[in-house]
Short mmCIF file of C-alpha atoms and ligand atoms in Angstrom, two decimals:
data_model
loop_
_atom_site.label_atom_id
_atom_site.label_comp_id
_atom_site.label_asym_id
_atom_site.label_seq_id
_atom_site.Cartn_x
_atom_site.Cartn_y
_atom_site.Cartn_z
CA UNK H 102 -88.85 -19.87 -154.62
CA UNK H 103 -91.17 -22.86 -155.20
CA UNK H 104 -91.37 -26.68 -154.86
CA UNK H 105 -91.48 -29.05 -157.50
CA UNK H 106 -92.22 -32.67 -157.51
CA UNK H 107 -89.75 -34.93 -159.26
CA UNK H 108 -91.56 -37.69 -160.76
CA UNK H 109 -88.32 -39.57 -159.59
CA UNK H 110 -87.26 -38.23 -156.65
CA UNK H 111 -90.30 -36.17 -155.03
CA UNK H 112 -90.98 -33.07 -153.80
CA UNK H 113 -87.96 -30.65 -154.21
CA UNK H 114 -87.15 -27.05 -153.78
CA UNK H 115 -86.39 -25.35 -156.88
CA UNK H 116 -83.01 -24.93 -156.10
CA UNK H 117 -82.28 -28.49 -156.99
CA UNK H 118 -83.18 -27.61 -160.85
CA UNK H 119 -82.58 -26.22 -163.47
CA UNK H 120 -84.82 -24.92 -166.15
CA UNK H 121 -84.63 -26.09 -169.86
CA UNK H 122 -86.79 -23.79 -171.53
CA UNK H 123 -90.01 -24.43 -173.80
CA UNK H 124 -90.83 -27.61 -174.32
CA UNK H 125 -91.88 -29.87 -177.58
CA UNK H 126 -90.22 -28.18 -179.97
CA UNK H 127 -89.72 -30.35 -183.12
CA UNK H 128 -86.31 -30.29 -184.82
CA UNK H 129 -86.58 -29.84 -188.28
CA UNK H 130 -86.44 -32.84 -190.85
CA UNK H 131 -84.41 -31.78 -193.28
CA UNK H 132 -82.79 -28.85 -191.73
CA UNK H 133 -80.67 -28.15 -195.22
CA UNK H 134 -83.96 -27.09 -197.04
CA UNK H 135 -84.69 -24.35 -194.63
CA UNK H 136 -84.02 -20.84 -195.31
CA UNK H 137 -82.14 -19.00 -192.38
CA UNK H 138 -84.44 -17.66 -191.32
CA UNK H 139 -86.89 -20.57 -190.91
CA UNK H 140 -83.86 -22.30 -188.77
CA UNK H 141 -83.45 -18.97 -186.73
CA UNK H 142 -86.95 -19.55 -186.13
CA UNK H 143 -86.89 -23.40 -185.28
CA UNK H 144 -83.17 -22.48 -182.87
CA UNK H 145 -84.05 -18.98 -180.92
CA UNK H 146 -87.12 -18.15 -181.59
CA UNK H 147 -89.46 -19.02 -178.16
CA UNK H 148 -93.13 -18.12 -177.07
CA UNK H 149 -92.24 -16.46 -173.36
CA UNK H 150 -96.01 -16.49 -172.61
CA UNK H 151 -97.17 -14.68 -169.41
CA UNK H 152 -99.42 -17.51 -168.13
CA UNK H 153 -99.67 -21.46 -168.84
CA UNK H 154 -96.37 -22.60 -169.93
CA UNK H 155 -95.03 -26.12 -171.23
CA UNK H 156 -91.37 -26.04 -170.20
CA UNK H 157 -88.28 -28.77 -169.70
CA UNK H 158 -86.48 -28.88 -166.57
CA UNK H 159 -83.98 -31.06 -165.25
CA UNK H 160 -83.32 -32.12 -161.62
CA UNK H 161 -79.59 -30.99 -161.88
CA UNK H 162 -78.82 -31.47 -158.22
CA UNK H 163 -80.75 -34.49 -157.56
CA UNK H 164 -81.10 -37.76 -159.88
CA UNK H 165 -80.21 -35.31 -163.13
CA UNK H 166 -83.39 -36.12 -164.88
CA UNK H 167 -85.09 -34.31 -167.56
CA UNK H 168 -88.72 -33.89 -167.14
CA UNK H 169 -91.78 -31.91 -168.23
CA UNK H 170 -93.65 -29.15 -166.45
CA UNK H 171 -96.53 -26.96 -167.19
CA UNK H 172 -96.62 -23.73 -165.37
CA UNK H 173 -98.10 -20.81 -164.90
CA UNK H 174 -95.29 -18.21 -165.85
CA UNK H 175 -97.30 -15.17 -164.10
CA UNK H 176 -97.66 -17.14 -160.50
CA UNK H 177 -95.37 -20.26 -160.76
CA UNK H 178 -98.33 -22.41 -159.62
CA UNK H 179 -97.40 -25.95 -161.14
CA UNK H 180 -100.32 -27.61 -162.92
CA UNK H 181 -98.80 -30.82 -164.06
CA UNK H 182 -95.75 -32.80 -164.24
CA UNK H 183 -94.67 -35.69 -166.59
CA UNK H 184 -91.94 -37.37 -167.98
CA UNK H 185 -89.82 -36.92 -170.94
CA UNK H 186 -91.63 -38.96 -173.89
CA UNK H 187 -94.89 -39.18 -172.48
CA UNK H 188 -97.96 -37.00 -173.74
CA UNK H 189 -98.73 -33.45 -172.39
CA UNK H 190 -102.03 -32.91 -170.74
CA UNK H 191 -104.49 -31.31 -172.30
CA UNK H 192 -104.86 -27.63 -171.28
CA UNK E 103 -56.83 -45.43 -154.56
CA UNK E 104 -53.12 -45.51 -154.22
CA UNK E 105 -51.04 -42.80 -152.49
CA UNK E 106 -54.42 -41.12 -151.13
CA UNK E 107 -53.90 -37.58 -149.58
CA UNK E 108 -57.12 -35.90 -148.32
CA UNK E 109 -56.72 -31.94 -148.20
CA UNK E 110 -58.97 -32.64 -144.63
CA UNK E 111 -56.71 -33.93 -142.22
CA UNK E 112 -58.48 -33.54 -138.52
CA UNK E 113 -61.27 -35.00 -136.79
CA UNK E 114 -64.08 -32.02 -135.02
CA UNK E 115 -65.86 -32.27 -131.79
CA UNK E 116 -68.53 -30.07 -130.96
CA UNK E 117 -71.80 -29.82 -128.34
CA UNK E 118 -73.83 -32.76 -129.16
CA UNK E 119 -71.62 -33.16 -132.71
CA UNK E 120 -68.55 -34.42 -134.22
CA UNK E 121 -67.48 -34.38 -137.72
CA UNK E 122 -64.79 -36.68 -139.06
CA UNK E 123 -63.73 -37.86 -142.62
CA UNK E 124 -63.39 -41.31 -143.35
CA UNK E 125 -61.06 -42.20 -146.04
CA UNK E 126 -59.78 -44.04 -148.09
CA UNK E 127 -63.11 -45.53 -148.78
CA UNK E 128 -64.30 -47.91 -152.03
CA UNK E 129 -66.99 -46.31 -154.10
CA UNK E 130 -67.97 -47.67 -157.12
CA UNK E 131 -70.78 -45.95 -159.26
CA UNK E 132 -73.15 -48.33 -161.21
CA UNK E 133 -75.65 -47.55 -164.09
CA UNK E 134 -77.72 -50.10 -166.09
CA UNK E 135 -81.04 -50.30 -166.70
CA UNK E 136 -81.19 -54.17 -168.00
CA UNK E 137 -82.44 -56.95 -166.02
CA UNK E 138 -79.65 -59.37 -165.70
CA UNK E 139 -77.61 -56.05 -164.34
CA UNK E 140 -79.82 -56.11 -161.02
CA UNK E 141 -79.15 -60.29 -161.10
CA UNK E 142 -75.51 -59.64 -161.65
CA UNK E 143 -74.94 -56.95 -159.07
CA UNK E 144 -77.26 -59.26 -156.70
CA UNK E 145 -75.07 -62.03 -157.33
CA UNK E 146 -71.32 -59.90 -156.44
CA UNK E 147 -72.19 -58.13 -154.07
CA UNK E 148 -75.45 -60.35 -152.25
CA UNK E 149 -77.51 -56.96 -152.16
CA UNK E 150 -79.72 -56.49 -154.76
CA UNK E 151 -79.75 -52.34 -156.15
CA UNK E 152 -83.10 -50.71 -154.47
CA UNK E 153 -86.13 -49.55 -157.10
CA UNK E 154 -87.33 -47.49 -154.35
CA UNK E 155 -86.03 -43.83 -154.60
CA UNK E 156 -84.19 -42.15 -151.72
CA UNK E 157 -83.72 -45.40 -150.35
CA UNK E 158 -80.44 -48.20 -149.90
CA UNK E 159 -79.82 -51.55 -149.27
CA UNK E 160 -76.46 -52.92 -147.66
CA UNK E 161 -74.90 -55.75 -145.82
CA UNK E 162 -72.08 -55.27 -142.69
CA UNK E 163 -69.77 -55.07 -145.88
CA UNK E 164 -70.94 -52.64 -148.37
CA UNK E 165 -74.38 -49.81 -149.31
CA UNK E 166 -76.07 -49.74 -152.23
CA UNK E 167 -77.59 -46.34 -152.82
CA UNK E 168 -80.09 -45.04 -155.28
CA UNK E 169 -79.24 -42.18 -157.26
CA UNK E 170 -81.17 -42.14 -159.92
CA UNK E 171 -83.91 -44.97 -162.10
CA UNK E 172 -80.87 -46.42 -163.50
CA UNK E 173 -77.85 -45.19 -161.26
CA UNK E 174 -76.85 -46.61 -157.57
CA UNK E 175 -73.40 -45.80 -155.59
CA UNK E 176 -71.41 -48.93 -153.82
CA UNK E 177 -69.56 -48.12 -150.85
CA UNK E 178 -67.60 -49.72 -148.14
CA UNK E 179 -68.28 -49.50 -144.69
CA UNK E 180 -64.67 -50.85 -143.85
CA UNK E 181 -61.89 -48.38 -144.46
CA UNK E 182 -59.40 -51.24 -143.93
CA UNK E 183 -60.15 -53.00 -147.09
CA UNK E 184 -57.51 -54.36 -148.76
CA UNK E 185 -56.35 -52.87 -152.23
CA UNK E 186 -56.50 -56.44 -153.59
CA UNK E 187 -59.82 -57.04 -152.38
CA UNK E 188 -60.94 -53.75 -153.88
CA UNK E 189 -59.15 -54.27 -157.57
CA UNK E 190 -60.80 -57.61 -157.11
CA UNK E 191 -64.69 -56.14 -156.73
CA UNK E 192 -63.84 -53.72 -159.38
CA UNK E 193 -62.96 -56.31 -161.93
CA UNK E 194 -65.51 -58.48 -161.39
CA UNK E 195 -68.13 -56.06 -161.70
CA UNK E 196 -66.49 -54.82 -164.36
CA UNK E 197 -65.99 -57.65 -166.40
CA UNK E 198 -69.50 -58.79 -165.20
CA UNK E 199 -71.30 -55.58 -166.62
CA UNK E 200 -69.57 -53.03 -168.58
CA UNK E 201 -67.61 -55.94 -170.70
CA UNK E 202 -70.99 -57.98 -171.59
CA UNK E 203 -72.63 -54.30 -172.28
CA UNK E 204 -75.43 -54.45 -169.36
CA UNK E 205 -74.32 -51.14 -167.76
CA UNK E 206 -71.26 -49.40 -167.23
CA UNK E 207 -69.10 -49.63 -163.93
CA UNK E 208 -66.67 -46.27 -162.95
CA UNK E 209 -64.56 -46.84 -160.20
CA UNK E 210 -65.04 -43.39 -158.56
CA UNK E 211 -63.27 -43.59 -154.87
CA UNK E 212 -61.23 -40.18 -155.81
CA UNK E 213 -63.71 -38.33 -156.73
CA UNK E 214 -65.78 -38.29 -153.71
CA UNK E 215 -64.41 -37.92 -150.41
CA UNK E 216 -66.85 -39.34 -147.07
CA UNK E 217 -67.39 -37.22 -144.47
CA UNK E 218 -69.31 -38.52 -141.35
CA UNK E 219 -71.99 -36.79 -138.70
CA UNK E 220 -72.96 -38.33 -135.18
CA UNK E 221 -74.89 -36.20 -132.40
CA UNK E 222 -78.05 -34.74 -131.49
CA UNK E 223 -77.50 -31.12 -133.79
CA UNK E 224 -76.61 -32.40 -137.25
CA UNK E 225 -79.52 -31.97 -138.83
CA UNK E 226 -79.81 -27.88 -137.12
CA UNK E 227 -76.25 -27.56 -139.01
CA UNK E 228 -77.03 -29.15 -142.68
CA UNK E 229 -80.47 -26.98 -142.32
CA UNK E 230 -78.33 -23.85 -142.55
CA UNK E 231 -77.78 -24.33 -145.39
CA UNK E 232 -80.03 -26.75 -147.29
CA UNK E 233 -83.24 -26.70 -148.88
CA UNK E 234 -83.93 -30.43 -148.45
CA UNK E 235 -87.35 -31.16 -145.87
CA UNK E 236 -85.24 -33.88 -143.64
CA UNK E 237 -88.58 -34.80 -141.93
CA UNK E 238 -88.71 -38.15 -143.55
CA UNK E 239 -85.01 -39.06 -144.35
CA UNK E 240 -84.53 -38.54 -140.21
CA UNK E 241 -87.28 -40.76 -139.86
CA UNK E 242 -85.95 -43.75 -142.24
CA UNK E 243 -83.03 -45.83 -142.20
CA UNK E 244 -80.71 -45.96 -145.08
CA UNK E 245 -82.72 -43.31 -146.63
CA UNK E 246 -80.33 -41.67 -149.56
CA UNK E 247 -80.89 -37.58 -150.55
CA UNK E 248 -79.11 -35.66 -153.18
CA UNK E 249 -79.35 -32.29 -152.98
CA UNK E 250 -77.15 -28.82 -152.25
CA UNK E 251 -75.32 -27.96 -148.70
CA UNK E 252 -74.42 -24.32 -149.07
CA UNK E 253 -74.72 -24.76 -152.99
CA UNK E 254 -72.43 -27.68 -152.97
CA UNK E 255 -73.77 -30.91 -154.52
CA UNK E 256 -73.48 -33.67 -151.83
CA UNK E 257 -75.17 -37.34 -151.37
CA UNK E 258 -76.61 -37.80 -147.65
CA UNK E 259 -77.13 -41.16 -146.54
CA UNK E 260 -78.71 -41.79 -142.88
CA UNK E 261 -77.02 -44.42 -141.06
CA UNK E 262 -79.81 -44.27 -137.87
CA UNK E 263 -79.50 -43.04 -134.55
CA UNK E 264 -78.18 -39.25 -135.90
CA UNK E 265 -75.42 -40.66 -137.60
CA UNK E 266 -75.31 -40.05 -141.67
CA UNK E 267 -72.70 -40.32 -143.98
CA UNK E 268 -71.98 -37.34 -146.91
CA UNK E 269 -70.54 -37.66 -150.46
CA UNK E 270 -68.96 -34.75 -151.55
CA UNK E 271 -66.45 -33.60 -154.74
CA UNK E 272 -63.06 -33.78 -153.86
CA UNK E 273 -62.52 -30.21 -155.47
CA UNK E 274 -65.65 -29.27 -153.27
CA UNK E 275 -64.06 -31.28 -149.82
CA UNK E 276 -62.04 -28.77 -148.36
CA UNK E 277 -64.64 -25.89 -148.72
CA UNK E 278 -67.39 -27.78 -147.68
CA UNK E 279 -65.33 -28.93 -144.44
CA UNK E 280 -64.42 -25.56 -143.68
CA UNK E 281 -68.60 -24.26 -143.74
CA UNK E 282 -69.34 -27.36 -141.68
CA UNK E 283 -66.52 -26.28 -139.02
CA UNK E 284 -67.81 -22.47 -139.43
CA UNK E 285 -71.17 -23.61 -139.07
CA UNK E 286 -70.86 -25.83 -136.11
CA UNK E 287 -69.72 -23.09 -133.72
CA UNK E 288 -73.23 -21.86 -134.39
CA UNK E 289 -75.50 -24.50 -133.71
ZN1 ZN J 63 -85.11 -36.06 -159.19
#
């Protein structure tokens, strides 16, 4: 169990949300000139790093926001929170 | 709002607690992000929506609570209002906002059911089951929390003076009463 801070609402407990998976992944263009394996790629294919992650999570139980968060996979220390749309932090 | 029937039907005392529904009850759910929808709702209702999160504004007549950047909850604090007076609110919000495209309006008085807290211990009974820190909403008046009671989604609004008012699902009412009841006898 951890806490993390809504940029809307504050700090929550984890609980509250609900985890989106990896974040900034670009949808294909022109998804009908991919092979299908290049589009099995772009739809299930994710990093699952052991350490500094960028993820999505959404405050399901609270204001049902999406947001950004970059954690640390091994320790779930949070290093930085932001909103959808806005530019991650540089590592 | 017509031929209401609430599967909780009693009122609870406890030690230092008492836990009652109050129904039928007006709630109206509002989302917009535009400016003349704060104007507008300012103008029906003389409150104006609160910016602030976790926080509400009100009159003797109705609350205004934040849910969300662009989401607030209207409700009544007079269970006596007519059904003409609440058609009438409805409308003209509706044909204020949704109609013109500033926001929509959802009439929503079914789908949550109020269920009110007075005395000393209710924050020892929600803590059995909640992960919410209540050190500041205690604090605050009209201070407005979403968040789980024994992993049921519920709004909590503090009315002062340990007295706070809780939105939750209809489907969720009757289990959620009976925990509350269960709970209470161990406080
Ligand atoms: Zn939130």
């Amino acid at each position: 169990m951890f806490l993390i801070n809504c940029p809307y609402c504050g700090e929550r407990d984890q609980s509250e949300f609900s985890c989106g998976g990896e974040a900034h992944i670009e949808r294909p263009k022109q998804p009908t000139e991919l092979s299908d394996d290049q589009w099995a790629e772009y739809l299930f294919m994710r990093k699952n790093i052991k350490g500094i992650q960028f993820e999505r999570w959404n405050h399901i139980h609270g204001c049902r926001k999406w947001f950004n968060i970059v954690r640390d996979t091994s320790n779930d220390k949070i290093h930085a929170v932001y909103k959808m749309g806005e530019r991650p932090p540089v590592k | 709002m017509l031929n209401f029937n609430s599967p909780i039907k009693s009122e609870k005392n406890y030690d230092d607690l008492k836990i009652i529904e109050i129904e039928p009850t007006i709630k109206i759910n509002l989302r917009g992000n535009k400016r003349q929808f704060s104007t507008k709702i300012g103008k029906i209702l003389s409150i104006l929506p609160p910016n602030e999160a976790n926080t509400s504004s009100g009159n003797e007549k109705f609350n205004l609570l934040w849910l969300s950047p662009d989401e607030w909850l209207i409700y009544s604090n007079d269970k006596n209002i007519s059904l003409e007076d609440q058609l009438n609110l409805e409308e003209s919000l509706f044909n204020e906002i949704s109609k013109l495209n500033q926001g929509a309006v959802t009439n929503v008085s079914d789908h949550w059911i109020m269920i009110n807290l007075k005395g000393n211990k209710i924050y020892d009974l929600l803590s059995k089951s909640c992960p919410y820190n209540f050190n500041d909403f205690k604090k605050k008046n009209g201070s407005v929390a979403q968040t789980i009671v024994n992993h049921i989604d519920t709004i909590l609004h503090n009315k002062g003076d340990n007295n706070i008012n809780i939105f939750v699902r209809r489907s969720f009412s009757e289990d959620f009463w009976r925990w509350l009841n269960d709970s209470a006898k161990y406080v």
